[in-house]
Tab-separated table of C-alpha atoms in Angstrom:
chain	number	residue	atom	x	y	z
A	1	UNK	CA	249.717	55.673	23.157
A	2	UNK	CA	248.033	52.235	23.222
A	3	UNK	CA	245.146	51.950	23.954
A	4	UNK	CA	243.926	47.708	24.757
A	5	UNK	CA	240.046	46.760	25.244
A	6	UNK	CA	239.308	43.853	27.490
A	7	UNK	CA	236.313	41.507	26.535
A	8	UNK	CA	233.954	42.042	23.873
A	9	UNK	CA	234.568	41.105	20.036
A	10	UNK	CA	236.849	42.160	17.494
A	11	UNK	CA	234.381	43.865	15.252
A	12	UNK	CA	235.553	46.550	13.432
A	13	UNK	CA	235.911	49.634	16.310
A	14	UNK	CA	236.411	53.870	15.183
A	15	UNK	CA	238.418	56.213	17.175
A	16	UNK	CA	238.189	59.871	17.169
A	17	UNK	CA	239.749	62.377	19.143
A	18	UNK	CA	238.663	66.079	19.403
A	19	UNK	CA	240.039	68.950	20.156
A	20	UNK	CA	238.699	71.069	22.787
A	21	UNK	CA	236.626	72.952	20.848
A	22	UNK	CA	235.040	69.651	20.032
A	23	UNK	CA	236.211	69.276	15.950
A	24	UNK	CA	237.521	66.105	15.060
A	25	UNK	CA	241.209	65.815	14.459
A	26	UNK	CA	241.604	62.605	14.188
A	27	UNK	CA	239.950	59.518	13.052
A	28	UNK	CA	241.071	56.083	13.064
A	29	UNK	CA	239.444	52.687	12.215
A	30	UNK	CA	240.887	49.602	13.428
A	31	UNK	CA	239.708	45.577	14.051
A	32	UNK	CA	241.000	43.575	17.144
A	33	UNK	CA	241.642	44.327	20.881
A	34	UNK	CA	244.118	47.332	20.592
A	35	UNK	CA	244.889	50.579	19.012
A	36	UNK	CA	248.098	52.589	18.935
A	37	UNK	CA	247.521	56.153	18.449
A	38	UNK	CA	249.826	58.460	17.236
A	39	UNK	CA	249.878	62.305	17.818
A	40	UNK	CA	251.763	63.071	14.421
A	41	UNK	CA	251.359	66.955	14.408
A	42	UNK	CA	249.218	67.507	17.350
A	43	UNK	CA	249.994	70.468	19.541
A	44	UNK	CA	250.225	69.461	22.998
A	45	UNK	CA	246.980	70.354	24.962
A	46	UNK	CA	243.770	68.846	26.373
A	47	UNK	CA	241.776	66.142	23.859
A	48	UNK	CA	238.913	64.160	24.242
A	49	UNK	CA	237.849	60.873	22.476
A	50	UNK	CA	235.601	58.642	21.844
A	51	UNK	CA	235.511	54.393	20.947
A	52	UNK	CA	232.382	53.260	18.609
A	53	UNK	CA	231.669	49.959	17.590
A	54	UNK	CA	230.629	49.048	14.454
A	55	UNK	CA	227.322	50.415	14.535
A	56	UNK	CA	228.261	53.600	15.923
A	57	UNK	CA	227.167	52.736	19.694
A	58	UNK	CA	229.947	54.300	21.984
A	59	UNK	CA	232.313	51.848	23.886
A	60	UNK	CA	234.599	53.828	25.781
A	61	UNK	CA	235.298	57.372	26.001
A	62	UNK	CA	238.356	59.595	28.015
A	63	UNK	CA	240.156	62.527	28.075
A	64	UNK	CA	243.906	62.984	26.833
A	65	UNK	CA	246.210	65.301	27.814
A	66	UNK	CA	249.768	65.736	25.423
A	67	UNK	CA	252.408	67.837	26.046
């Protein structure tokens, strides 16, 4: 999955997803305008995430479904 942010900076950016019980499962830092996710060993089902900036302030946030 890619995910691409239009406007803003580049500053460094942290995904997480969670699961639907809301634990973590996944963290990812990255720098720049995109992010390519990968489910390695993810179950298929309903996850939620959020996008922080550098300072922890939330950018974006969504809901993912994998089967």
């Amino acid at each position: 999955i890619k995910f691409e942010k239009v406007g803003g900076d580049d500053d460094n950016q942290t995904f997480i997803l969670f699961d639907n019980t809301g634990k973590s499962v996944q963290t990812q830092a990255f720098t720049g305008t995109e992010l390519f996710f990968e489910r390695v060993g993810l179950p298929g089902g309903a996850y939620y995430f959020h996008i922080l900036d550098a300072h922890g302030v939330p950018l974006a946030s969504g809901k993912l479904i994998l089967n």
